[in-house]
PDB file of C-alpha atoms in Angstrom:
ATOM      1  CA  MET W   1     178.584  68.219  47.379  1.00 52.00           C
ATOM      2  CA  LYS W   2     175.358  66.425  48.389  1.00 48.00           C
ATOM      3  CA  ARG W   3     177.033  65.344  51.664  1.00 53.00           C
ATOM      4  CA  ILE W   4     177.994  68.925  52.516  1.00 49.00           C
ATOM      5  CA  ILE W   5     174.449  70.176  51.802  1.00 47.00           C
ATOM      6  CA  ALA W   6     172.929  67.330  53.867  1.00 46.00           C
ATOM      7  CA  PHE W   7     175.311  68.114  56.754  1.00 44.00           C
ATOM      8  CA  LEU W   8     174.426  71.820  56.677  1.00 41.00           C
ATOM      9  CA  ILE W   9     170.677  71.063  56.633  1.00 50.00           C
ATOM     10  CA  SER W  10     171.065  68.594  59.536  1.00 47.00           C
ATOM     11  CA  ALA W  11     173.124  71.076  61.553  1.00 44.00           C
ATOM     12  CA  THR W  12     170.558  73.809  60.910  1.00 45.00           C
ATOM     13  CA  LEU W  13     167.700  71.532  62.040  1.00 43.00           C
ATOM     14  CA  LEU W  14     169.572  70.538  65.220  1.00 43.00           C
ATOM     15  CA  LEU W  15     170.382  74.132  66.083  1.00 44.00           C
ATOM     16  CA  SER W  16     166.763  75.166  65.536  1.00 48.00           C
ATOM     17  CA  LEU W  17     165.679  72.640  68.184  1.00 48.00           C
ATOM     18  CA  LEU W  18     167.978  74.135  70.831  1.00 49.00           C
ATOM     19  CA  PRO W  19     166.576  76.914  73.026  1.00 49.00           C
ATOM     20  CA  MET W  20     167.882  80.232  71.864  1.00 43.00           C
ATOM     21  CA  ASP W  21     168.574  83.107  74.229  1.00 43.00           C
ATOM     22  CA  VAL W  22     167.418  86.381  72.834  1.00 40.00           C
ATOM     23  CA  MET W  23     169.913  89.119  73.472  1.00 39.00           C
ATOM     24  CA  ALA W  24     167.805  91.612  75.349  1.00 42.00           C
ATOM     25  CA  THR W  25     169.067  94.561  77.237  1.00 48.00           C
ATOM     26  CA  GLU W  26     168.037  94.507  80.859  1.00 52.00           C
ATOM     27  CA  GLU W  27     166.054  97.518  81.864  1.00 56.00           C
ATOM     28  CA  PRO W  28     167.749  99.334  84.705  1.00 61.00           C
ATOM     29  CA  GLU W  29     166.012  98.859  88.023  1.00 71.00           C
ATOM     30  CA  GLU W  30     163.894 101.856  88.895  1.00 83.00           C
ATOM     31  CA  LYS W  31     165.417 103.979  91.639  1.00 87.00           C
ATOM     32  CA  ALA W  32     163.329 104.820  94.677  1.00 91.00           C
ATOM     33  CA  ALA W  33     162.944 108.583  94.982  1.00 94.00           C
ATOM     34  CA  ILE W  34     164.855 110.309  97.757  1.00 96.00           C
ATOM     35  CA  THR W  35     162.279 111.362 100.343  1.00 95.00           C
ATOM     36  CA  THR W  36     164.778 112.402 103.040  1.00 95.00           C
ATOM     37  CA  LEU W  37     168.363 113.611 102.720  1.00 97.00           C
ATOM     38  CA  TYR W  38     170.409 115.390 105.344  1.00 97.00           C
ATOM     39  CA  VAL W  39     173.990 116.444 104.803  1.00 97.00           C
ATOM     40  CA  GLY W  40     175.184 117.439 108.244  1.00 94.00           C
ATOM     41  CA  GLU W  41     172.313 119.476 109.675  1.00 94.00           C
ATOM     42  CA  VAL W  42     171.149 120.680 106.259  1.00 96.00           C
ATOM     43  CA  ASN W  43     167.959 119.307 104.721  1.00 97.00           C
ATOM     44  CA  ALA W  44     169.264 118.855 101.170  1.00 98.00           C
ATOM     45  CA  LEU W  45     165.760 118.590  99.713  1.00 97.00           C
ATOM     46  CA  GLU W  46     165.123 122.182 100.811  1.00 97.00           C
ATOM     47  CA  ASN W  47     168.691 123.525 100.441  1.00 97.00           C
ATOM     48  CA  PRO W  48     170.399 121.451  97.714  1.00 97.00           C
ATOM     49  CA  GLN W  49     173.948 122.729  98.151  1.00 96.00           C
ATOM     50  CA  GLY W  50     176.540 123.509 100.758  1.00 96.00           C
ATOM     51  CA  GLU W  51     180.287 123.873 101.077  1.00 96.00           C
ATOM     52  CA  GLY W  52     181.803 121.086  98.975  1.00 97.00           C
ATOM     53  CA  TRP W  53     178.534 119.348  98.077  1.00 98.00           C
ATOM     54  CA  SER W  54     175.423 119.671  95.913  1.00 98.00           C
ATOM     55  CA  PHE W  55     172.327 117.539  95.383  1.00 98.00           C
ATOM     56  CA  ASP W  56     170.367 116.985  92.168  1.00 98.00           C
ATOM     57  CA  ALA W  57     166.919 115.751  93.237  1.00 96.00           C
ATOM     58  CA  GLU W  58     165.906 114.763  89.693  1.00 95.00           C
ATOM     59  CA  SER W  59     168.756 112.263  89.290  1.00 96.00           C
ATOM     60  CA  GLY W  60     169.149 111.394  92.986  1.00 97.00           C
ATOM     61  CA  VAL W  61     172.862 112.267  92.861  1.00 98.00           C
ATOM     62  CA  LEU W  62     174.749 113.894  95.731  1.00 98.00           C
ATOM     63  CA  THR W  63     178.064 115.282  94.472  1.00 98.00           C
ATOM     64  CA  LEU W  64     180.946 115.663  96.925  1.00 98.00           C
ATOM     65  CA  ASP W  65     183.774 117.867  95.647  1.00 98.00           C
ATOM     66  CA  ASN W  66     186.489 118.692  98.195  1.00 98.00           C
ATOM     67  CA  CYS W  67     183.860 118.198 100.898  1.00 97.00           C
ATOM     68  CA  ASP W  68     184.956 118.072 104.554  1.00 97.00           C
ATOM     69  CA  LEU W  69     182.203 117.056 106.958  1.00 96.00           C
ATOM     70  CA  TYR W  70     183.924 116.420 110.277  1.00 91.00           C
ATOM     71  CA  GLU W  71     181.372 117.006 112.978  1.00 88.00           C
ATOM     72  CA  PRO W  72     178.887 115.337 115.297  1.00 87.00           C
ATOM     73  CA  GLY W  73     176.068 113.906 113.239  1.00 88.00           C
ATOM     74  CA  THR W  74     172.387 114.823 113.335  1.00 92.00           C
ATOM     75  CA  THR W  75     169.944 112.459 115.053  1.00 94.00           C
ATOM     76  CA  HIS W  76     166.893 111.219 113.145  1.00 92.00           C
ATOM     77  CA  ILE W  77     164.008 109.123 114.510  1.00 90.00           C
ATOM     78  CA  ASP W  78     162.718 106.426 112.138  1.00 83.00           C
ATOM     79  CA  ALA W  79     159.152 105.102 111.780  1.00 77.00           C
ATOM     80  CA  TYR W  80     159.739 102.665 114.659  1.00 80.00           C
ATOM     81  CA  GLY W  81     161.016 105.319 117.043  1.00 85.00           C
ATOM     82  CA  ASP W  82     164.655 104.220 116.739  1.00 88.00           C
ATOM     83  CA  ALA W  83     167.283 106.983 116.850  1.00 94.00           C
ATOM     84  CA  HIS W  84     170.025 107.142 114.217  1.00 95.00           C
ATOM     85  CA  ASN W  85     172.810 109.707 114.221  1.00 96.00           C
ATOM     86  CA  ALA W  86     174.562 110.306 110.891  1.00 97.00           C
ATOM     87  CA  ILE W  87     176.421 112.919 108.867  1.00 97.00           C
ATOM     88  CA  ILE W  88     174.748 111.857 105.604  1.00 98.00           C
ATOM     89  CA  TYR W  89     171.314 110.364 106.295  1.00 97.00           C
ATOM     90  CA  PHE W  90     168.890 109.410 103.538  1.00 96.00           C
ATOM     91  CA  VAL W  91     165.763 107.472 102.638  1.00 95.00           C
ATOM     92  CA  GLY W  92     165.443 106.279  99.019  1.00 95.00           C
ATOM     93  CA  ASP W  93     168.119 105.317  96.492  1.00 97.00           C
ATOM     94  CA  LEU W  94     171.098 107.678  96.522  1.00 98.00           C
ATOM     95  CA  THR W  95     174.148 107.946  94.292  1.00 98.00           C
ATOM     96  CA  ILE W  96     177.173 109.757  95.726  1.00 98.00           C
ATOM     97  CA  HIS W  97     179.432 111.144  93.001  1.00 98.00           C
ATOM     98  CA  LEU W  98     183.005 111.856  94.096  1.00 98.00           C
ATOM     99  CA  GLU W  99     185.298 114.558  92.775  1.00 98.00           C
ATOM    100  CA  ASN W 100     188.713 115.165  94.404  1.00 98.00           C
ATOM    101  CA  ASP W 101     189.253 114.292  98.123  1.00 98.00           C
ATOM    102  CA  ASN W 102     186.246 114.112 100.439  1.00 98.00           C
ATOM    103  CA  TYR W 103     185.987 113.480 104.193  1.00 98.00           C
ATOM    104  CA  VAL W 104     182.842 112.426 106.057  1.00 98.00           C
ATOM    105  CA  THR W 105     183.490 111.716 109.743  1.00 96.00           C
ATOM    106  CA  ASN W 106     180.913 111.392 112.503  1.00 96.00           C
ATOM    107  CA  TYR W 107     182.749 112.542 115.617  1.00 94.00           C
ATOM    108  CA  CYS W 108     180.811 111.240 118.620  1.00 93.00           C
ATOM    109  CA  SER W 109     182.085 112.213 122.064  1.00 91.00           C
ATOM    110  CA  GLU W 110     179.068 112.023 124.395  1.00 92.00           C
ATOM    111  CA  ALA W 111     177.068 108.981 125.487  1.00 94.00           C
ATOM    112  CA  PRO W 112     173.495 108.933 124.166  1.00 93.00           C
ATOM    113  CA  GLU W 113     170.581 109.165 126.596  1.00 92.00           C
ATOM    114  CA  SER W 114     168.441 106.681 124.645  1.00 92.00           C
ATOM    115  CA  TYR W 115     169.280 103.818 122.279  1.00 93.00           C
ATOM    116  CA  THR W 116     171.057 105.400 119.306  1.00 95.00           C
ATOM    117  CA  SER W 117     173.125 104.105 116.398  1.00 95.00           C
ATOM    118  CA  TYR W 118     175.929 106.257 114.937  1.00 96.00           C
ATOM    119  CA  HIS W 119     177.159 106.314 111.339  1.00 96.00           C
ATOM    120  CA  ALA W 120     179.015 108.563 108.937  1.00 97.00           C
ATOM    121  CA  ILE W 121     176.586 107.569 106.152  1.00 98.00           C
ATOM    122  CA  LEU W 122     173.268 105.830 106.809  1.00 96.00           C
ATOM    123  CA  ALA W 123     170.852 104.446 104.210  1.00 96.00           C
ATOM    124  CA  ASP W 124     167.645 104.039 106.232  1.00 93.00           C
ATOM    125  CA  THR W 125     164.624 101.897 105.284  1.00 89.00           C
ATOM    126  CA  TYR W 126     161.331 103.037 103.788  1.00 85.00           C
ATOM    127  CA  THR W 127     157.857 101.505 103.624  1.00 79.00           C
ATOM    128  CA  MET W 128     156.628 100.012 100.376  1.00 75.00           C
ATOM    129  CA  ILE W 129     153.165  98.548  99.650  1.00 73.00           C
ATOM    130  CA  VAL W 130     153.368  95.083  98.047  1.00 71.00           C
ATOM    131  CA  GLU W 131     150.042  93.381  97.245  1.00 76.00           C
ATOM    132  CA  GLY W 132     148.291  95.458  99.874  1.00 79.00           C
ATOM    133  CA  GLU W 133     150.865  94.771 102.603  1.00 79.00           C
ATOM    134  CA  GLU W 134     153.490  97.102 104.050  1.00 80.00           C
ATOM    135  CA  TRP W 135     157.103  95.975 103.623  1.00 82.00           C
ATOM    136  CA  ASP W 136     160.306  97.556 104.842  1.00 86.00           C
ATOM    137  CA  GLU W 137     162.598  98.185 101.894  1.00 89.00           C
ATOM    138  CA  PRO W 138     166.265  99.077 102.366  1.00 93.00           C
ATOM    139  CA  SER W 139     167.490 102.261 100.738  1.00 95.00           C
ATOM    140  CA  LYS W 140     170.277 101.714  98.197  1.00 97.00           C
ATOM    141  CA  LEU W 141     173.611 103.503  98.026  1.00 98.00           C
ATOM    142  CA  SER W 142     175.911 103.751  95.014  1.00 98.00           C
ATOM    143  CA  ILE W 143     179.271 105.501  95.101  1.00 98.00           C
ATOM    144  CA  GLU W 144     180.800 106.545  91.778  1.00 98.00           C
ATOM    145  CA  GLY W 145     183.275 108.885  90.160  1.00 98.00           C
ATOM    146  CA  PRO W 146     186.998 109.539  89.974  1.00 97.00           C
ATOM    147  CA  GLY W 147     187.363 111.084  93.451  1.00 97.00           C
ATOM    148  CA  ASN W 148     188.230 109.732  96.892  1.00 98.00           C
ATOM    149  CA  LEU W 149     186.157 109.278 100.041  1.00 98.00           C
ATOM    150  CA  TYR W 150     187.495 108.884 103.572  1.00 97.00           C
ATOM    151  CA  CYS W 151     184.510 108.001 105.690  1.00 97.00           C
ATOM    152  CA  GLY W 152     184.180 106.847 109.262  1.00 96.00           C
ATOM    153  CA  LEU W 153     182.963 106.953 112.799  1.00 96.00           C
ATOM    154  CA  THR W 154     185.136 108.211 115.651  1.00 94.00           C
ATOM    155  CA  LEU W 155     184.152 107.027 119.134  1.00 93.00           C
ATOM    156  CA  PRO W 156     186.041 107.471 122.397  1.00 92.00           C
ATOM    157  CA  SER W 157     187.463 104.356 124.056  1.00 90.00           C
ATOM    158  CA  GLU W 158     184.833 104.467 126.817  1.00 93.00           C
ATOM    159  CA  ALA W 159     182.029 104.114 124.227  1.00 92.00           C
ATOM    160  CA  LYS W 160     182.099 100.326 124.634  1.00 89.00           C
ATOM    161  CA  ASN W 161     180.658 100.893 128.130  1.00 92.00           C
ATOM    162  CA  TRP W 162     177.856 103.244 127.074  1.00 94.00           C
ATOM    163  CA  ASP W 163     174.475 101.763 127.992  1.00 93.00           C
ATOM    164  CA  TYR W 164     172.471 103.097 125.055  1.00 94.00           C
ATOM    165  CA  LEU W 165     174.892 102.749 122.165  1.00 93.00           C
ATOM    166  CA  SER W 166     173.379 100.626 119.383  1.00 93.00           C
ATOM    167  CA  TYR W 167     175.208  98.986 116.466  1.00 92.00           C
ATOM    168  CA  SER W 168     177.277 101.693 114.780  1.00 94.00           C
ATOM    169  CA  SER W 169     179.495 101.839 111.685  1.00 94.00           C
ATOM    170  CA  GLY W 170     181.224 104.037 109.118  1.00 96.00           C
ATOM    171  CA  ILE W 171     178.677 103.267 106.386  1.00 97.00           C
ATOM    172  CA  CYS W 172     175.416 101.412 106.998  1.00 95.00           C
ATOM    173  CA  CYS W 173     173.489 100.134 103.976  1.00 95.00           C
ATOM    174  CA  ASN W 174     171.305  97.024 104.276  1.00 92.00           C
ATOM    175  CA  ALA W 175     170.504  96.693 100.569  1.00 92.00           C
ATOM    176  CA  GLU W 176     171.254  93.339  98.968  1.00 91.00           C
ATOM    177  CA  GLY W 177     174.914  93.325  97.990  1.00 90.00           C
ATOM    178  CA  GLY W 178     175.648  96.330 100.215  1.00 92.00           C
ATOM    179  CA  VAL W 179     177.044  99.515  98.702  1.00 96.00           C
ATOM    180  CA  ASP W 180     177.429  99.501  94.906  1.00 96.00           C
ATOM    181  CA  LEU W 181     180.991 100.596  94.087  1.00 96.00           C
ATOM    182  CA  THR W 182     181.004  99.593  90.414  1.00 95.00           C
ATOM    183  CA  GLY W 183     180.869 103.245  89.329  1.00 96.00           C
ATOM    184  CA  LEU W 184     184.260 104.120  90.837  1.00 96.00           C
ATOM    185  CA  TYR W 185     186.953 104.553  88.197  1.00 94.00           C
ATOM    186  CA  GLY W 186     190.472 105.739  87.593  1.00 91.00           C
ATOM    187  CA  GLU W 187     192.464 105.693  90.816  1.00 93.00           C
ATOM    188  CA  SER W 188     189.514 106.537  93.060  1.00 95.00           C
ATOM    189  CA  TYR W 189     189.845 105.440  96.669  1.00 91.00           C
ATOM    190  CA  LEU W 190     187.347 104.599  99.397  1.00 96.00           C
ATOM    191  CA  GLU W 191     188.398 104.210 103.024  1.00 96.00           C
ATOM    192  CA  VAL W 192     185.856 103.316 105.715  1.00 96.00           C
ATOM    193  CA  TRP W 193     186.606 102.931 109.413  1.00 94.00           C
ATOM    194  CA  GLY W 194     185.077 102.794 112.854  1.00 91.00           C
ATOM    195  CA  GLY W 195     182.159 101.001 114.367  1.00 86.00           C
ATOM    196  CA  LEU W 196     180.928  99.094 117.375  1.00 82.00           C
ATOM    197  CA  ILE W 197     178.789  95.977 117.627  1.00 72.00           C
TER     198      ILE W 197
END
């Protein structure tokens, strides 16, 4: 019996010398507020719903429910004077919630007259002050829900010869790790196509 007690005391002392990880829940990273959101030509901060979509500014969630956005995108000029054409264009951290089948297609048929990038969905950058200095921070995009999204960029074959066409893609998000798809569930489906380097 003394041997068992001595062993237990020794084991307890050895374990107490090892570093112990405290099980702490990680606080979720704070989302950057949406300061700009266009769905087609609609400023969703001023008009938070349209046919097949709605936006909740408090949660930063854009819900697509049987949404069909198949049109030329709207051009936006960023802080550096660069032109970006997109169907869904936003600045800040956006979550897109999918219900049913949704289509977002930027149909581009005419050559731009100045350098322009084209996208179906574009997460643009915003300025953040870090220790008194301005930094460009990429907007983040999360896609979640049980629905489907078919999303892309349609360019004519002659687009490869356009002088002012900048890098273009179906979805553009420069956040670390790209687009967060961990919230998709069930048999949800995401299809992305189109682009030009």
